[in-house]
């Protein structure tokens, strides 16, 4: 799956508009980082963005925000699949430029839902367990596609998610596909959340990550798949700084004209 065809096949009913053109006249840079759950995409993308002083777009937070809004609105899960793009847009999702979260951090976008900041609720268990269901709905993806492109076109971006290189930014300047062994991903996720790295927690976390990967890879619309022109980076044995440096090295390599 590569190039604009991927986007158009994935969204047969959507008017996708023009894909941002690649070439020397485009001032902004777009770096797409995709991969399975817990592969370290967001932390890596944030560090790369800070170095390059590009904004960081965490596309997962958009799908989490839609999920949160549907749950808050009391929309029964059985009805999610019947939503149309207008109803998703009516949830009032916005991406606003915001100050860096920490000194020296990258510019970033704050996700707002109908004028409210969902904050930590986006990463709650309730949202995490349902986000893959919401993300598989074509109307949800159609509604978020243009929002992501419009945001990135203005500023350039380091974007992380599942379909950044295949669908949203098929002409990204650099595409990375980050992977790591499931056991290692589970370990990192427990550490990130400050939980004990015990065998039982590891087994549970691994099962949850793998279940989400199966749903994300198995869906019809914009499945999690490596773009044919992405660089695959297995970070299982790498430390964090090494993987960031490797992406920066690739990002600084001049593009073909
Ligand atoms: O950080 P983590 O790997 O746990 O997930 P995330 O990036 O916050 O994404 C949460 C969920 O949103 C994923 O499991 C996908 O179902 C969905 N997602 C997507 O479908 N497409 C994207 N570009 C980003 C996220």
mmCIF file of C-alpha atoms and ligand atoms in Angstrom:
data_model
loop_
_atom_site.group_PDB
_atom_site.id
_atom_site.type_symbol
_atom_site.label_atom_id
_atom_site.label_comp_id
_atom_site.label_asym_id
_atom_site.label_seq_id
_atom_site.Cartn_x
_atom_site.Cartn_y
_atom_site.Cartn_z
ATOM 1 C CA UNK A 1 0.000 0.000 0.000
ATOM 2 C CA UNK A 2 1.680 3.156 -1.085
ATOM 3 C CA UNK A 3 1.072 6.654 -2.246
ATOM 4 C CA UNK A 4 -2.164 8.449 -2.844
ATOM 5 C CA UNK A 5 -3.861 5.306 -4.096
ATOM 6 C CA UNK A 6 -3.840 3.979 -0.547
ATOM 7 C CA UNK A 7 -5.720 7.026 0.681
ATOM 8 C CA UNK A 8 -8.300 6.989 -2.073
ATOM 9 C CA UNK A 9 -8.918 3.250 -1.829
ATOM 10 C CA UNK A 10 -9.331 3.545 1.890
ATOM 11 C CA UNK A 11 -11.854 6.383 1.622
ATOM 12 C CA UNK A 12 -13.957 5.666 -1.444
ATOM 13 C CA UNK A 13 -16.639 8.189 -0.463
ATOM 14 C CA UNK A 14 -14.467 11.015 0.762
ATOM 15 C CA UNK A 15 -13.317 14.097 -1.077
ATOM 16 C CA UNK A 16 -9.718 14.017 0.026
ATOM 17 C CA UNK A 17 -8.581 17.166 -1.730
ATOM 18 C CA UNK A 18 -5.019 17.501 -2.913
ATOM 19 C CA UNK A 19 -2.300 15.529 -1.178
ATOM 20 C CA UNK A 20 0.494 17.890 -0.043
ATOM 21 C CA UNK A 21 3.038 17.904 -2.844
ATOM 22 C CA UNK A 22 6.588 16.752 -2.221
ATOM 23 C CA UNK A 23 9.338 18.946 -3.587
ATOM 24 C CA UNK A 24 11.711 21.769 -2.939
ATOM 25 C CA UNK A 25 9.015 24.432 -2.981
ATOM 26 C CA UNK A 26 7.226 23.021 0.036
ATOM 27 C CA UNK A 27 8.711 24.715 3.070
ATOM 28 C CA UNK A 28 7.366 22.331 5.679
ATOM 29 C CA UNK A 29 8.784 18.942 6.486
ATOM 30 C CA UNK A 30 6.612 15.968 7.255
ATOM 31 C CA UNK A 31 7.965 12.985 9.135
ATOM 32 C CA UNK A 32 5.613 10.029 9.596
ATOM 33 C CA UNK A 33 6.209 7.493 12.371
ATOM 34 C CA UNK A 34 3.945 4.445 12.492
ATOM 35 C CA UNK A 35 3.965 1.185 14.383
ATOM 36 C CA UNK A 36 2.086 -1.113 16.743
ATOM 37 C CA UNK A 37 0.871 -0.224 20.237
ATOM 38 C CA UNK A 38 3.544 0.550 22.776
ATOM 39 C CA UNK A 39 6.393 0.655 20.245
ATOM 40 C CA UNK A 40 7.443 4.053 21.593
ATOM 41 C CA UNK A 41 6.136 6.131 18.715
ATOM 42 C CA UNK A 42 4.869 9.092 20.691
ATOM 43 C CA UNK A 43 7.903 9.555 22.931
ATOM 44 C CA UNK A 44 10.207 9.092 19.947
ATOM 45 C CA UNK A 45 8.209 11.468 17.770
ATOM 46 C CA UNK A 46 8.228 14.078 20.545
ATOM 47 C CA UNK A 47 12.027 13.907 20.905
ATOM 48 C CA UNK A 48 12.584 14.048 17.141
ATOM 49 C CA UNK A 49 10.189 16.991 16.862
ATOM 50 C CA UNK A 50 11.984 18.851 19.656
ATOM 51 C CA UNK A 51 15.342 18.463 17.887
ATOM 52 C CA UNK A 52 13.939 19.619 14.563
ATOM 53 C CA UNK A 53 11.696 22.258 16.143
ATOM 54 C CA UNK A 54 8.699 20.903 14.277
ATOM 55 C CA UNK A 55 5.326 20.474 15.958
ATOM 56 C CA UNK A 56 4.449 17.001 17.169
ATOM 57 C CA UNK A 57 1.130 15.498 16.128
ATOM 58 C CA UNK A 58 0.050 12.515 18.215
ATOM 59 C CA UNK A 59 -2.699 11.190 15.944
ATOM 60 C CA UNK A 60 -3.679 8.546 18.508
ATOM 61 C CA UNK A 61 -4.883 11.357 20.756
ATOM 62 C CA UNK A 62 -7.449 12.279 18.078
ATOM 63 C CA UNK A 63 -8.888 8.767 17.999
ATOM 64 C CA UNK A 64 -8.820 8.732 21.782
ATOM 65 C CA UNK A 65 -10.644 12.087 21.836
ATOM 66 C CA UNK A 66 -13.388 10.785 19.532
ATOM 67 C CA UNK A 67 -13.764 7.719 21.752
ATOM 68 C CA UNK A 68 -13.938 9.892 24.863
ATOM 69 C CA UNK A 69 -16.512 12.196 23.263
ATOM 70 C CA UNK A 70 -18.718 9.261 22.235
ATOM 71 C CA UNK A 71 -18.537 7.790 25.726
ATOM 72 C CA UNK A 72 -19.221 11.162 27.369
ATOM 73 C CA UNK A 73 -22.138 11.742 25.013
ATOM 74 C CA UNK A 74 -23.619 8.383 26.025
ATOM 75 C CA UNK A 75 -23.673 7.120 22.423
ATOM 76 C CA UNK A 76 -24.164 3.325 22.775
ATOM 77 C CA UNK A 77 -21.199 1.401 21.375
ATOM 78 C CA UNK A 78 -23.545 -0.670 19.201
ATOM 79 C CA UNK A 79 -24.428 2.546 17.313
ATOM 80 C CA UNK A 80 -20.916 3.802 16.638
ATOM 81 C CA UNK A 81 -20.626 1.958 13.332
ATOM 82 C CA UNK A 82 -23.677 3.877 12.015
ATOM 83 C CA UNK A 83 -22.156 7.314 12.536
ATOM 84 C CA UNK A 84 -21.604 9.448 9.467
ATOM 85 C CA UNK A 85 -18.704 11.910 9.059
ATOM 86 C CA UNK A 86 -20.965 14.899 9.789
ATOM 87 C CA UNK A 87 -21.948 13.415 13.138
ATOM 88 C CA UNK A 88 -18.287 12.842 13.950
ATOM 89 C CA UNK A 89 -17.442 16.448 12.985
ATOM 90 C CA UNK A 90 -20.312 17.611 15.182
ATOM 91 C CA UNK A 91 -18.406 16.244 18.191
ATOM 92 C CA UNK A 92 -16.379 19.460 17.855
ATOM 93 C CA UNK A 93 -12.828 18.135 17.666
ATOM 94 C CA UNK A 94 -10.147 20.781 17.233
ATOM 95 C CA UNK A 95 -6.362 20.728 17.142
ATOM 96 C CA UNK A 96 -4.928 23.960 18.485
ATOM 97 C CA UNK A 97 -1.295 24.994 18.515
ATOM 98 C CA UNK A 98 -0.138 24.973 22.132
ATOM 99 C CA UNK A 99 3.037 25.820 24.030
ATOM 100 C CA UNK A 100 5.598 23.073 24.636
ATOM 101 C CA UNK A 101 4.715 20.829 27.574
ATOM 102 C CA UNK A 102 8.227 21.087 28.969
ATOM 103 C CA UNK A 103 11.068 23.609 28.425
ATOM 104 C CA UNK A 104 12.907 22.758 25.208
ATOM 105 C CA UNK A 105 10.043 20.494 24.141
ATOM 106 C CA UNK A 106 8.537 20.642 20.675
ATOM 107 C CA UNK A 107 5.642 22.864 19.697
ATOM 108 C CA UNK A 108 2.542 20.685 19.932
ATOM 109 C CA UNK A 109 -1.155 20.575 19.327
ATOM 110 C CA UNK A 110 -3.758 20.453 22.050
ATOM 111 C CA UNK A 111 -6.819 18.351 21.313
ATOM 112 C CA UNK A 112 -10.067 20.004 22.260
ATOM 113 C CA UNK A 113 -13.513 18.448 22.214
ATOM 114 C CA UNK A 114 -16.274 21.005 22.024
ATOM 115 C CA UNK A 115 -14.074 23.575 23.747
ATOM 116 C CA UNK A 116 -12.980 21.171 26.501
ATOM 117 C CA UNK A 117 -9.563 19.638 27.143
ATOM 118 C CA UNK A 118 -10.051 15.930 27.952
ATOM 119 C CA UNK A 119 -6.595 15.831 29.594
ATOM 120 C CA UNK A 120 -5.559 12.563 31.208
ATOM 121 C CA UNK A 121 -8.942 10.998 30.461
ATOM 122 C CA UNK A 122 -7.640 10.274 26.959
ATOM 123 C CA UNK A 123 -5.339 7.584 28.322
ATOM 124 C CA UNK A 124 -7.823 6.056 30.767
ATOM 125 C CA UNK A 125 -8.432 2.289 30.615
ATOM 126 C CA UNK A 126 -12.036 2.990 29.571
ATOM 127 C CA UNK A 127 -10.867 4.882 26.474
ATOM 128 C CA UNK A 128 -7.895 2.583 25.694
ATOM 129 C CA UNK A 129 -10.132 -0.494 25.630
ATOM 130 C CA UNK A 130 -12.546 1.039 23.117
ATOM 131 C CA UNK A 131 -10.355 3.248 20.952
ATOM 132 C CA UNK A 132 -9.608 0.557 18.344
ATOM 133 C CA UNK A 133 -13.342 0.066 17.836
ATOM 134 C CA UNK A 134 -13.893 3.782 17.213
ATOM 135 C CA UNK A 135 -10.775 3.990 15.024
ATOM 136 C CA UNK A 136 -12.054 1.248 12.706
ATOM 137 C CA UNK A 137 -15.160 3.248 11.732
ATOM 138 C CA UNK A 138 -14.721 4.717 8.230
ATOM 139 C CA UNK A 139 -16.702 7.874 9.143
ATOM 140 C CA UNK A 140 -14.339 8.560 12.031
ATOM 141 C CA UNK A 141 -11.282 8.214 9.802
ATOM 142 C CA UNK A 142 -12.803 10.358 7.069
ATOM 143 C CA UNK A 143 -13.613 13.130 9.548
ATOM 144 C CA UNK A 144 -10.096 13.138 10.993
ATOM 145 C CA UNK A 145 -8.190 12.858 7.730
ATOM 146 C CA UNK A 146 -8.632 16.415 6.527
ATOM 147 C CA UNK A 147 -8.091 17.806 10.012
ATOM 148 C CA UNK A 148 -4.687 16.126 10.191
ATOM 149 C CA UNK A 149 -3.648 17.206 6.701
ATOM 150 C CA UNK A 150 -4.779 20.794 7.171
ATOM 151 C CA UNK A 151 -2.896 21.032 10.444
ATOM 152 C CA UNK A 152 0.336 19.613 9.060
ATOM 153 C CA UNK A 153 0.292 21.552 5.827
ATOM 154 C CA UNK A 154 0.488 24.853 7.658
ATOM 155 C CA UNK A 155 3.424 23.995 9.859
ATOM 156 C CA UNK A 156 5.164 20.763 8.908
ATOM 157 C CA UNK A 157 4.980 18.048 11.497
ATOM 158 C CA UNK A 158 6.398 14.952 13.102
ATOM 159 C CA UNK A 159 3.299 12.756 13.208
ATOM 160 C CA UNK A 160 2.903 9.386 14.868
ATOM 161 C CA UNK A 161 0.149 6.802 14.529
ATOM 162 C CA UNK A 162 -0.903 3.825 12.454
ATOM 163 C CA UNK A 163 -1.599 5.263 8.986
ATOM 164 C CA UNK A 164 0.594 8.371 8.844
ATOM 165 C CA UNK A 165 2.844 7.036 6.075
ATOM 166 C CA UNK A 166 0.241 5.006 4.197
ATOM 167 C CA UNK A 167 -2.862 7.205 4.139
ATOM 168 C CA UNK A 168 -2.597 10.593 5.817
ATOM 169 C CA UNK A 169 0.819 11.675 4.511
ATOM 170 C CA UNK A 170 1.643 9.316 1.639
ATOM 171 C CA UNK A 171 4.222 11.823 0.396
ATOM 172 C CA UNK A 172 5.915 12.397 3.743
ATOM 173 C CA UNK A 173 9.578 13.333 3.490
ATOM 174 C CA UNK A 174 10.516 10.450 5.771
ATOM 175 C CA UNK A 175 8.540 7.409 6.927
ATOM 176 C CA UNK A 176 9.563 5.271 9.863
ATOM 177 C CA UNK A 177 7.942 2.011 10.976
ATOM 178 C CA UNK A 178 8.856 1.386 14.617
ATOM 179 C CA UNK A 179 8.622 -2.138 15.970
ATOM 180 C CA UNK A 180 9.732 -3.974 19.103
ATOM 181 C CA UNK A 181 9.062 -7.428 20.574
ATOM 182 C CA UNK A 182 5.664 -7.626 22.322
ATOM 183 C CA UNK A 183 7.324 -8.545 25.637
ATOM 184 C CA UNK A 184 9.555 -5.478 25.442
ATOM 185 C CA UNK A 185 6.630 -3.237 24.466
ATOM 186 C CA UNK A 186 4.648 -4.511 27.447
ATOM 187 C CA UNK A 187 7.618 -3.852 29.746
ATOM 188 C CA UNK A 188 7.998 -0.282 28.469
ATOM 189 C CA UNK A 189 4.291 0.402 28.835
ATOM 190 C CA UNK A 190 4.323 -0.761 32.487
ATOM 191 C CA UNK A 191 7.358 1.418 33.218
ATOM 192 C CA UNK A 192 5.746 4.389 31.454
ATOM 193 C CA UNK A 193 2.658 4.007 33.630
ATOM 194 C CA UNK A 194 4.701 3.485 36.814
ATOM 195 C CA UNK A 195 3.399 -0.052 37.317
ATOM 196 C CA UNK A 196 5.266 -3.070 38.649
ATOM 197 C CA UNK A 197 7.054 -5.152 35.975
ATOM 198 C CA UNK A 198 5.882 -8.504 37.366
ATOM 199 C CA UNK A 199 5.304 -11.631 35.230
ATOM 200 C CA UNK A 200 1.529 -11.377 35.649
ATOM 201 C CA UNK A 201 1.409 -7.675 34.726
ATOM 202 C CA UNK A 202 3.688 -8.333 31.758
ATOM 203 C CA UNK A 203 1.487 -11.149 30.486
ATOM 204 C CA UNK A 204 -1.691 -9.069 30.870
ATOM 205 C CA UNK A 205 -0.238 -5.958 29.243
ATOM 206 C CA UNK A 206 1.183 -7.992 26.389
ATOM 207 C CA UNK A 207 -2.222 -9.592 25.749
ATOM 208 C CA UNK A 208 -3.905 -6.167 25.706
ATOM 209 C CA UNK A 209 -1.330 -4.693 23.295
ATOM 210 C CA UNK A 210 -1.555 -7.694 20.980
ATOM 211 C CA UNK A 211 -5.364 -7.619 20.963
ATOM 212 C CA UNK A 212 -5.272 -3.941 19.959
ATOM 213 C CA UNK A 213 -2.664 -4.678 17.255
ATOM 214 C CA UNK A 214 -4.897 -7.395 15.829
ATOM 215 C CA UNK A 215 -7.857 -5.006 15.617
ATOM 216 C CA UNK A 216 -5.715 -2.217 14.136
ATOM 217 C CA UNK A 217 -4.067 -4.500 11.552
ATOM 218 C CA UNK A 218 -7.232 -6.380 10.697
ATOM 219 C CA UNK A 219 -9.567 -3.467 9.988
ATOM 220 C CA UNK A 220 -10.555 -2.648 6.434
ATOM 221 C CA UNK A 221 -10.034 1.100 6.548
ATOM 222 C CA UNK A 222 -6.455 2.302 6.882
ATOM 223 C CA UNK A 223 -5.108 -0.800 8.641
ATOM 224 C CA UNK A 224 -1.824 -0.745 10.500
ATOM 225 C CA UNK A 225 0.675 -1.771 7.832
ATOM 226 C CA UNK A 226 4.188 -0.719 6.952
ATOM 227 C CA UNK A 227 4.336 1.644 3.956
ATOM 228 C CA UNK A 228 6.496 0.132 1.228
ATOM 229 C CA UNK A 229 8.805 3.143 1.354
ATOM 230 C CA UNK A 230 9.100 3.262 5.166
ATOM 231 C CA UNK A 231 12.315 2.539 7.038
ATOM 232 C CA UNK A 232 11.692 -0.268 9.542
ATOM 233 C CA UNK A 233 13.389 0.247 12.879
ATOM 234 C CA UNK A 234 13.353 -2.595 15.420
ATOM 235 C CA UNK A 235 14.023 -0.926 18.747
ATOM 236 C CA UNK A 236 13.947 -4.073 20.919
ATOM 237 C CA UNK A 237 17.651 -3.894 21.688
ATOM 238 C CA UNK A 238 18.115 -0.154 21.189
ATOM 239 C CA UNK A 239 18.139 2.476 23.842
ATOM 240 C CA UNK A 240 15.910 5.489 23.441
ATOM 241 C CA UNK A 241 18.649 7.970 22.493
ATOM 242 C CA UNK A 242 20.002 5.605 19.823
ATOM 243 C CA UNK A 243 16.649 5.309 18.100
ATOM 244 C CA UNK A 244 16.057 9.070 18.180
ATOM 245 C CA UNK A 245 19.550 9.690 16.751
ATOM 246 C CA UNK A 246 18.945 7.190 13.961
ATOM 247 C CA UNK A 247 15.717 8.937 12.920
ATOM 248 C CA UNK A 248 17.405 12.341 13.092
ATOM 249 C CA UNK A 249 20.221 11.050 10.905
ATOM 250 C CA UNK A 250 17.661 9.871 8.327
ATOM 251 C CA UNK A 251 15.716 13.142 8.604
ATOM 252 C CA UNK A 252 18.854 15.160 7.915
ATOM 253 C CA UNK A 253 19.852 13.122 4.878
ATOM 254 C CA UNK A 254 18.999 15.304 1.868
ATOM 255 C CA UNK A 255 15.919 14.293 -0.103
ATOM 256 C CA UNK A 256 16.079 13.214 -3.706
ATOM 257 C CA UNK A 257 14.972 16.104 -5.904
HETATM 258 O O1 LIG B 1 0.160 5.045 22.404
HETATM 259 P P1 LIG B 1 -0.487 3.777 21.941
HETATM 260 O O2 LIG B 1 0.404 2.970 21.040
HETATM 261 O O3 LIG B 1 -1.088 2.977 23.046
HETATM 262 O O4 LIG B 1 -1.756 4.164 21.071
HETATM 263 P P2 LIG B 1 -2.170 5.545 20.408
HETATM 264 O O5 LIG B 1 -1.127 5.984 19.432
HETATM 265 O O6 LIG B 1 -2.620 6.506 21.438
HETATM 266 O O7 LIG B 1 -3.425 5.068 19.542
HETATM 267 C C1 LIG B 1 -4.595 4.564 20.161
HETATM 268 C C2 LIG B 1 -5.434 3.844 19.107
HETATM 269 O O8 LIG B 1 -5.893 4.800 18.144
HETATM 270 C C3 LIG B 1 -4.750 2.752 18.305
HETATM 271 O O9 LIG B 1 -4.758 1.491 18.942
HETATM 272 C C4 LIG B 1 -5.565 2.744 17.032
HETATM 273 O O10 LIG B 1 -6.734 1.987 17.186
HETATM 274 C C5 LIG B 1 -5.972 4.206 16.868
HETATM 275 N N1 LIG B 1 -5.137 4.944 15.915
HETATM 276 C C6 LIG B 1 -5.410 4.791 14.576
HETATM 277 O O11 LIG B 1 -6.266 3.987 14.215
HETATM 278 N N2 LIG B 1 -4.729 5.525 13.652
HETATM 279 C C7 LIG B 1 -3.788 6.386 14.033
HETATM 280 N N3 LIG B 1 -3.153 7.097 13.107
HETATM 281 C C8 LIG B 1 -3.462 6.533 15.394
HETATM 282 C C9 LIG B 1 -4.144 5.785 16.321
#
